[in-house]
XYZ file of N, CA and C in Angstrom:
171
model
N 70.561 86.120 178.455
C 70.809 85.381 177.231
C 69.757 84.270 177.141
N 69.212 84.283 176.201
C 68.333 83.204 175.985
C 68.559 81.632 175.816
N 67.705 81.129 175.438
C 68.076 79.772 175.111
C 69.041 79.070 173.815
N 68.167 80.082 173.142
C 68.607 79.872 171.849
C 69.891 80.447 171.349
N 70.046 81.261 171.828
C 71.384 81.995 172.010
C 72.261 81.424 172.788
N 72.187 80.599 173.708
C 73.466 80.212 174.374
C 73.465 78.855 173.871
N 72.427 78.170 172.775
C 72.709 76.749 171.842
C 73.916 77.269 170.703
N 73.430 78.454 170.127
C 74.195 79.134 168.833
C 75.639 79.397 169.082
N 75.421 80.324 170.419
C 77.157 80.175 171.370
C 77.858 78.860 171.222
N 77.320 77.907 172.081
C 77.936 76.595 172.469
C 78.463 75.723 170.863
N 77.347 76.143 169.582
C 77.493 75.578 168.693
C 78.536 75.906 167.719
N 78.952 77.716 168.052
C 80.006 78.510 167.268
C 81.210 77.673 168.119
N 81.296 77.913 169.477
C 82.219 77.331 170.229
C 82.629 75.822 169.618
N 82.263 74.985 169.512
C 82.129 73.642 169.300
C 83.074 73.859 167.992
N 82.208 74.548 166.542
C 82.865 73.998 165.714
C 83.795 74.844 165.444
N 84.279 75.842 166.265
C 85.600 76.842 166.078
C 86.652 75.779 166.732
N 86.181 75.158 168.189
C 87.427 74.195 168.283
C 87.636 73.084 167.492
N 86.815 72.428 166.785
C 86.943 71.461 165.830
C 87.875 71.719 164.542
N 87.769 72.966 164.153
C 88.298 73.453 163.000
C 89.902 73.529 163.394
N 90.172 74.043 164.871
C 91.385 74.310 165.228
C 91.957 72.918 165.311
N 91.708 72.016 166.409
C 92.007 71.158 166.548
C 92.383 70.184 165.144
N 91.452 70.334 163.995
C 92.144 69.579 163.262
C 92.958 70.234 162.077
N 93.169 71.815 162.024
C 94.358 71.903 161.243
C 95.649 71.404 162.208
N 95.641 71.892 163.219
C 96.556 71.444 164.259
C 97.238 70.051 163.876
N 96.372 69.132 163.989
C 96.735 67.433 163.817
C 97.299 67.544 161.999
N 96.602 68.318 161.030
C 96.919 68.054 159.973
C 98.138 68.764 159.497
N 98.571 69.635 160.477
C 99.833 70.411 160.023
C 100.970 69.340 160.380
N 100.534 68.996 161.898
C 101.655 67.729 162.353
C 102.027 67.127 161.541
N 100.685 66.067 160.856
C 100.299 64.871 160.184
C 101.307 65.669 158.429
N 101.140 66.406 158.098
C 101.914 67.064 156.747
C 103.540 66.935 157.245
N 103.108 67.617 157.919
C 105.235 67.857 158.704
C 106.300 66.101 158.419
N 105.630 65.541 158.980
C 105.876 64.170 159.348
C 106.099 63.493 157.179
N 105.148 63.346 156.944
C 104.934 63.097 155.519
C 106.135 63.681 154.183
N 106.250 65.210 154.908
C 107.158 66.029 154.190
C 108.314 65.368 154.145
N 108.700 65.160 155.424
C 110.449 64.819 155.968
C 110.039 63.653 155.011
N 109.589 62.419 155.587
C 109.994 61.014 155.178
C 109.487 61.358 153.376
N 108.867 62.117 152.887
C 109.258 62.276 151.047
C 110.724 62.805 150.755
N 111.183 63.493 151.768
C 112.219 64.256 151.604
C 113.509 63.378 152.151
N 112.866 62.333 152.726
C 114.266 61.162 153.103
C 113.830 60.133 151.788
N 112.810 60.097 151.288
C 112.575 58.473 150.072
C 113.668 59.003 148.696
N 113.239 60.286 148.714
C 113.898 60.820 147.666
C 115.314 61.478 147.524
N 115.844 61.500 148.706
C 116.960 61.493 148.593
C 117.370 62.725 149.156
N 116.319 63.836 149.150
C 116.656 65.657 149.228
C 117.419 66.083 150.336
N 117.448 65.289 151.639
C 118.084 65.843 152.396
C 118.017 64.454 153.215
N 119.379 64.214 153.795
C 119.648 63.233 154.883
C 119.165 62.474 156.303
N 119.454 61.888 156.487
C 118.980 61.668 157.614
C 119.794 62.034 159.093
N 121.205 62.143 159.031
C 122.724 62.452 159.671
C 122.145 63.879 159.696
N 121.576 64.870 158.365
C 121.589 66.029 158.103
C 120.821 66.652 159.018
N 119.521 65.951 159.119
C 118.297 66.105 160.100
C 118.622 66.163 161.223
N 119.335 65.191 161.687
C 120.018 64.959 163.306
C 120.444 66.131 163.545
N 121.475 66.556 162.989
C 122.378 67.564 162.929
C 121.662 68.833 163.291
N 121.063 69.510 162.485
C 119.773 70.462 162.206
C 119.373 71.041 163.594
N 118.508 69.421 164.031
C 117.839 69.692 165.089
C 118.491 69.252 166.542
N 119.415 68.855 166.591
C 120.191 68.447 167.757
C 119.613 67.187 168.574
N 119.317 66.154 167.433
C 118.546 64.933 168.050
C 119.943 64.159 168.550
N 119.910 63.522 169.491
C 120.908 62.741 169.521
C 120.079 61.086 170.110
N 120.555 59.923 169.305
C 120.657 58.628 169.511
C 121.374 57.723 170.014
């Protein structure tokens, strides 16, 4: 493998994890946003949520 070829590798590599890594954070980052629109507005509870997911406080 040449030189230039294992820059092009390293460079596909690079920005394939970049791409992953930040839908990753932005799916979180949405998730999070969703709920608390969905608690401002009233759509579903907060007791309800607990419940749901078996958080306990």
């Amino acid at each position: 493998m040449s030189e230039s070829e294992l820059l092009y590798l390293i460079h596909i590599v690079f920005i394939t994890a970049c791409v992953f890594f930040s839908y990753k954070s932005g799916t979180k980052e949405g998730r999070s946003q969703m709920v608390e629109s969905f608690l401002d507005k009233k759509i579903i509870t907060e007791e309800r949520l607990k419940k749901e997911y078996d958080i306990e406080q």
